[in-house]
Short mmCIF file of C-alpha atoms in Angstrom, two decimals:
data_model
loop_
_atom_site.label_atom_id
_atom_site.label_comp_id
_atom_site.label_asym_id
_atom_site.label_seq_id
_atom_site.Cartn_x
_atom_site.Cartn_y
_atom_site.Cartn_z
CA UNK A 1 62.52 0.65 -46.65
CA UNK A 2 61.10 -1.28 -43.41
CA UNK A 3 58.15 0.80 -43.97
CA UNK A 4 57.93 -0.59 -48.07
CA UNK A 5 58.53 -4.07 -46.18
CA UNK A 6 55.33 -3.76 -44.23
CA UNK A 7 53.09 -3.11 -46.54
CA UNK A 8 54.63 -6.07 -48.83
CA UNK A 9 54.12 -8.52 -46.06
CA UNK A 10 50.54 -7.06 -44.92
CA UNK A 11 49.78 -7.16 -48.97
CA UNK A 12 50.77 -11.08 -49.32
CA UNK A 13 48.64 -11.61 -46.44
CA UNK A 14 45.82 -10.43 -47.42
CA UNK A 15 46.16 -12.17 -50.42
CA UNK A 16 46.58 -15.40 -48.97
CA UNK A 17 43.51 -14.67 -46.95
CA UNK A 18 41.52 -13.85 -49.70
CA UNK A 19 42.88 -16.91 -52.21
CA UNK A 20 41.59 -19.07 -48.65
CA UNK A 21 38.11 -17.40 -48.47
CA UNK A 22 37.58 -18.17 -52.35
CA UNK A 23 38.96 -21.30 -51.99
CA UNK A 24 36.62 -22.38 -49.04
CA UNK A 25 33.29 -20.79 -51.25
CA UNK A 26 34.14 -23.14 -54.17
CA UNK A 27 34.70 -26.22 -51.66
CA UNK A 28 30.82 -25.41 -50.50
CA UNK A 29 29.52 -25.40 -54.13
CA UNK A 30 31.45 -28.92 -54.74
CA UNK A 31 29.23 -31.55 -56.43
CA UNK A 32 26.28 -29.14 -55.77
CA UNK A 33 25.54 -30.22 -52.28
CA UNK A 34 25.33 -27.37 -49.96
CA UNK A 35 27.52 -27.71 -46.81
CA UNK A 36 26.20 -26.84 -43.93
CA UNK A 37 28.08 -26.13 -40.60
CA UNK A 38 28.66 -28.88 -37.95
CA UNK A 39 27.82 -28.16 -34.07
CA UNK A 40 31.74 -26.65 -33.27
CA UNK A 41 32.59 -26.67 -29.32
CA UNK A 42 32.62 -23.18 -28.27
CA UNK A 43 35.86 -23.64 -26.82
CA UNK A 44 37.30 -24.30 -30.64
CA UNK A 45 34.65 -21.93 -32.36
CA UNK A 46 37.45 -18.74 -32.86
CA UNK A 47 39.78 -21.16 -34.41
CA UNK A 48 37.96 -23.74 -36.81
CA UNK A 49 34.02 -24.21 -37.90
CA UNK A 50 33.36 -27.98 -38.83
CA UNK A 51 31.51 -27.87 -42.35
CA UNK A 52 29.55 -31.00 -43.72
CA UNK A 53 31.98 -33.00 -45.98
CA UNK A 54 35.17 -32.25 -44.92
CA UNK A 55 38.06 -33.16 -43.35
CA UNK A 56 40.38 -32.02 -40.21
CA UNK A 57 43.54 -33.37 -39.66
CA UNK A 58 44.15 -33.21 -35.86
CA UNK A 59 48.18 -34.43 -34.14
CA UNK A 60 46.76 -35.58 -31.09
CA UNK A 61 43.62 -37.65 -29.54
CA UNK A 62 42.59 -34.68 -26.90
CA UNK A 63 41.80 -32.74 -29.98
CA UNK A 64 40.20 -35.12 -31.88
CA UNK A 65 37.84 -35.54 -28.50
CA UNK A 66 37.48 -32.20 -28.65
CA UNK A 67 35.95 -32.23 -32.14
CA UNK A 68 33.72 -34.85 -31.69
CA UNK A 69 31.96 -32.90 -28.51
CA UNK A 70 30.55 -30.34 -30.23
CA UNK A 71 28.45 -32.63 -32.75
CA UNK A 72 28.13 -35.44 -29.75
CA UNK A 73 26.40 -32.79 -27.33
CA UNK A 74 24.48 -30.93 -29.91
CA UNK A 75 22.80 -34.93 -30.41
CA UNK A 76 24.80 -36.24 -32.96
CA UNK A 77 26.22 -39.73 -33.47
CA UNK A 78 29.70 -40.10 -34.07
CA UNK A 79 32.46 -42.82 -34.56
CA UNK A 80 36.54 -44.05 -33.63
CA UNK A 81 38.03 -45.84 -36.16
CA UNK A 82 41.20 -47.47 -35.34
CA UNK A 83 41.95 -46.19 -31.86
CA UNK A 84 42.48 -49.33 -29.37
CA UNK A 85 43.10 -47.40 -26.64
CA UNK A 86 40.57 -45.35 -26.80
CA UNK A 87 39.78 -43.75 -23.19
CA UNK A 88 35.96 -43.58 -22.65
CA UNK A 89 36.59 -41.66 -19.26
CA UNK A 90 38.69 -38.64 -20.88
CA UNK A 91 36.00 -38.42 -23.81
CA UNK A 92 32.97 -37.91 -21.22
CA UNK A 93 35.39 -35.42 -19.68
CA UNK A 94 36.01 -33.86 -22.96
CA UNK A 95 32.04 -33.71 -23.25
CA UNK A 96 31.54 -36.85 -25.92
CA UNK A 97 28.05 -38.54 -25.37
CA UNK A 98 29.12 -42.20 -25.28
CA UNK A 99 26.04 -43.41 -26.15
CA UNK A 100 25.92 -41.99 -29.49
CA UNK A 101 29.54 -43.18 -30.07
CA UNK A 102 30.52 -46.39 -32.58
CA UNK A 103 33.86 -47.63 -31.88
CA UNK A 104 35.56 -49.89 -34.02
CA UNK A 105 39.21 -50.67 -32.36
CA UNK A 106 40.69 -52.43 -35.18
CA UNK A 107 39.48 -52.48 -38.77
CA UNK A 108 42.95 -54.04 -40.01
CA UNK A 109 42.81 -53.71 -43.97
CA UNK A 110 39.04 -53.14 -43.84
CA UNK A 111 40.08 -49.46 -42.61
CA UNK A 112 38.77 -47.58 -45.71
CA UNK A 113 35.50 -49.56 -46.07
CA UNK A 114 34.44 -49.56 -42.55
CA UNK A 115 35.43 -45.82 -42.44
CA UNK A 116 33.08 -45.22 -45.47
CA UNK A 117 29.99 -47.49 -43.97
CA UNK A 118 30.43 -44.87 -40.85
CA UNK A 119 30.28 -42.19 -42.89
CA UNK A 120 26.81 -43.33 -44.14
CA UNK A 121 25.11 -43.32 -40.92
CA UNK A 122 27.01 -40.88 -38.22
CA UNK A 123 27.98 -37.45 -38.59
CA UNK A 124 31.94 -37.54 -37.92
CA UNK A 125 34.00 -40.21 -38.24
CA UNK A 126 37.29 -39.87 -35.96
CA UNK A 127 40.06 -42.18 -37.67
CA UNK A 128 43.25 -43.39 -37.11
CA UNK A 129 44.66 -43.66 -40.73
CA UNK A 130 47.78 -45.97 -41.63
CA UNK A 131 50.91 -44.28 -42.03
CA UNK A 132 50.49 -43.56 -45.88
CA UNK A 133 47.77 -42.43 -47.34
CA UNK A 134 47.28 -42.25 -51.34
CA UNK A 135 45.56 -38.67 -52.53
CA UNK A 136 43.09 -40.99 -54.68
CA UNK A 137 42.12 -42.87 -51.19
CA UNK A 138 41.22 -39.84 -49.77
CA UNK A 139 39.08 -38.10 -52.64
CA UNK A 140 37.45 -41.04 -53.21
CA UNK A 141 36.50 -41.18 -49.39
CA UNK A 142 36.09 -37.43 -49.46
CA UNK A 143 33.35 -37.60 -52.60
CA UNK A 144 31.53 -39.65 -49.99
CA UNK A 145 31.86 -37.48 -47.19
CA UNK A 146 30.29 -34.20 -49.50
CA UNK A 147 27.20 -36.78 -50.48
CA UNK A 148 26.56 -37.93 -47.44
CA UNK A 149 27.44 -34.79 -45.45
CA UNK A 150 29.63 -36.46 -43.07
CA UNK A 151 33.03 -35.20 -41.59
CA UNK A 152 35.88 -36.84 -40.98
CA UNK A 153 38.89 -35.92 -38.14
CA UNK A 154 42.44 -37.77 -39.08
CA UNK A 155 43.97 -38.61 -36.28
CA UNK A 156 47.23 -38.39 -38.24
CA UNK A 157 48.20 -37.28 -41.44
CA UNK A 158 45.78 -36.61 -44.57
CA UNK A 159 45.93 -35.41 -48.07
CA UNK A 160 44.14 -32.43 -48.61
CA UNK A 161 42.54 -31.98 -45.51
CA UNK A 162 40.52 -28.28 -45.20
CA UNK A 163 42.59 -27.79 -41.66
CA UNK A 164 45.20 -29.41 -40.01
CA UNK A 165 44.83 -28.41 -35.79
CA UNK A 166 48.44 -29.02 -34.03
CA UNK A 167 49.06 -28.78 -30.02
CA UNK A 168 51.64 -26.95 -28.92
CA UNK A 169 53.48 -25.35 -25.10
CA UNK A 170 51.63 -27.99 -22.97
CA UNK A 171 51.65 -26.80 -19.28
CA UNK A 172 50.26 -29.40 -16.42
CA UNK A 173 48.34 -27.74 -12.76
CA UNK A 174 48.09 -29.75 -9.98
CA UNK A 175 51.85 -31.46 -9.16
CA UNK A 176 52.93 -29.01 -5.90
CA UNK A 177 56.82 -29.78 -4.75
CA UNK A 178 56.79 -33.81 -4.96
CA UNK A 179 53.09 -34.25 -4.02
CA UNK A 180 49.69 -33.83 -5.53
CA UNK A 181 47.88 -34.96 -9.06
CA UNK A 182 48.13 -33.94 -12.34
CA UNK A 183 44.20 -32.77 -12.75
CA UNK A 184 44.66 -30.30 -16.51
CA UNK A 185 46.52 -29.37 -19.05
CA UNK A 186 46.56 -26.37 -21.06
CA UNK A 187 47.68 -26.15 -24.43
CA UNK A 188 47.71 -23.39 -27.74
CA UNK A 189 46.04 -24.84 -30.42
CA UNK A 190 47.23 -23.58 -33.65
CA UNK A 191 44.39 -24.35 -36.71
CA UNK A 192 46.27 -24.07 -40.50
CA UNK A 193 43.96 -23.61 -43.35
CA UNK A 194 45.96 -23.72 -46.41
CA UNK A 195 48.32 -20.76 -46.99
CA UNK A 196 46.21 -18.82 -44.33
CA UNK A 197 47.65 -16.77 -41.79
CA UNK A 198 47.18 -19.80 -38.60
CA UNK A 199 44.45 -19.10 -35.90
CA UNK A 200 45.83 -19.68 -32.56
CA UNK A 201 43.44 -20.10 -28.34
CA UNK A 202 44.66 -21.50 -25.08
CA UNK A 203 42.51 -24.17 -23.81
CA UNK A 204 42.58 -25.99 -20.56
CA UNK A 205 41.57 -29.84 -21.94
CA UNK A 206 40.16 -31.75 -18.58
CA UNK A 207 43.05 -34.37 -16.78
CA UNK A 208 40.85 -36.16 -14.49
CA UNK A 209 37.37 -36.67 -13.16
CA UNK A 210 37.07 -33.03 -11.53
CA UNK A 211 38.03 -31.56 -14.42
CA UNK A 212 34.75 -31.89 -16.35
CA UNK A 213 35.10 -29.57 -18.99
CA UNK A 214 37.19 -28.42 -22.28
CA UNK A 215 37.13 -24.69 -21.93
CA UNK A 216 39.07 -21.92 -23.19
CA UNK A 217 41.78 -19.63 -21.35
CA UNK A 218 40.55 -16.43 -20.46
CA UNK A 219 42.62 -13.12 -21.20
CA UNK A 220 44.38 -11.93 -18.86
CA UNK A 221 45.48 -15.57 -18.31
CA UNK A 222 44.39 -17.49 -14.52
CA UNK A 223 46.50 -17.87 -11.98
CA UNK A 224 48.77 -21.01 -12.28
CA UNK A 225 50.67 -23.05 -9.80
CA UNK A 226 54.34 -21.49 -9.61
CA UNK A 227 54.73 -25.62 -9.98
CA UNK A 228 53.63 -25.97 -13.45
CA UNK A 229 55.38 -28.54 -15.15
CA UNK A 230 55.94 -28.66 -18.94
CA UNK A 231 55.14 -31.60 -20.68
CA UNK A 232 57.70 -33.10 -22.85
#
């Protein structure tokens, strides 16, 4: 019986894989423009490939920096839509080339246009969409994204987006017993595609200055601080 079980679940999910796979070849033949693949950081490569025209939903801003560097470093200009606080210091860490970054703190109700003027001229668009977004909003915004072979990264939720990348078992280095500086951070960051079995790495994402670089976690794991403190 376990056995019978085994090969059901291994069965449904290769299926799912598949269904994905077809799913991803039809997206590339939409409207008849080719999509081509996006400079992807290395550090992100084994979990999610940026494509020309679509859209990544990301839960936090360290891995929307992290999508930007990949474009940003291969020479790319990007844009941050609707992020006031945007820290310039923890993008350079993250390895975003400020000088080929457009910020526009707040669009108020402009959001969608200025979003799709940026999507004209850059080659990812990091946003910070309102709470509720309508599925018609975001096909209309994603027809534009396939002509113009841009890419956008929610910061937040999004209809229909190709992968949504989540943050999970955060683990700070560099507070000893009531001293020191919290310098990194590591993380597992899980990428969904659809129905997809998730793709899952452990990065370190930089915490300050010395830290100058997003990089993955090695196997076996490095040695930690025994005072690593988890992040709430």
């Amino acid at each position: 019986m376990a056995t019978s079980s085994s090969a059901a679940s291994l069965a449904g999910t290769s299926a799912a894989a598949e269904i994905e796979r077809l799913r991803e070849r039809m997206q590339r033949m939409t409207d008849g423009v080719p999509r081509r693949p996006l400079p992807t950081h290395p550090a992100l490569g084994g979990v999610v490939q940026l494509r020309t025209g679509g859209s990544y939903e990301v839960d936090s801003t360290s891995l929307a920096l992290a999508l930007m560097a990949g474009p940003s470093q291969a020479g790319e200009w990007c844009a941050v839509v609707g992020v006031p606080d945007f820290g310039a210091e923890a993008a350079a860490a993250a390895g975003v080339d400020l000088t080929r970054t457009v910020l526009v703190p707040e669009p108020g109700e402009q959001w969608l246009e200025v979003t799709a003027a940026l999507v004209d001229v850059t080659a990812l668009v990091v946003l910070h969409p309102p709470p509720r977004v309508g599925e018609h909003v975001a096909e209309k915004l994603g027809a534009r994204l396939r002509k113009r072979g841009g890419v956008l990264v929610a910061l937040g939720a999004w209809p229909r987006c190709e992968v949504r990348l989540t943050t999970a078992e955060p683990r700070w280095t560099g507070v000893g017993l009531g001293h020191g500086h919290l310098r990194s951070r590591q993380v597992v960051v899980e990428a969904r595609r659809g129905s997809a079995p998730p793709r899952r790495t452990t990065l370190w994402f930089p915490g300050a200055p010395a830290e100058t670089h997003l990089r993955p976690v090695p196997a076996p794991a490095p040695d930690v601080h025994p005072a690593v403190v988890a992040a709430s």
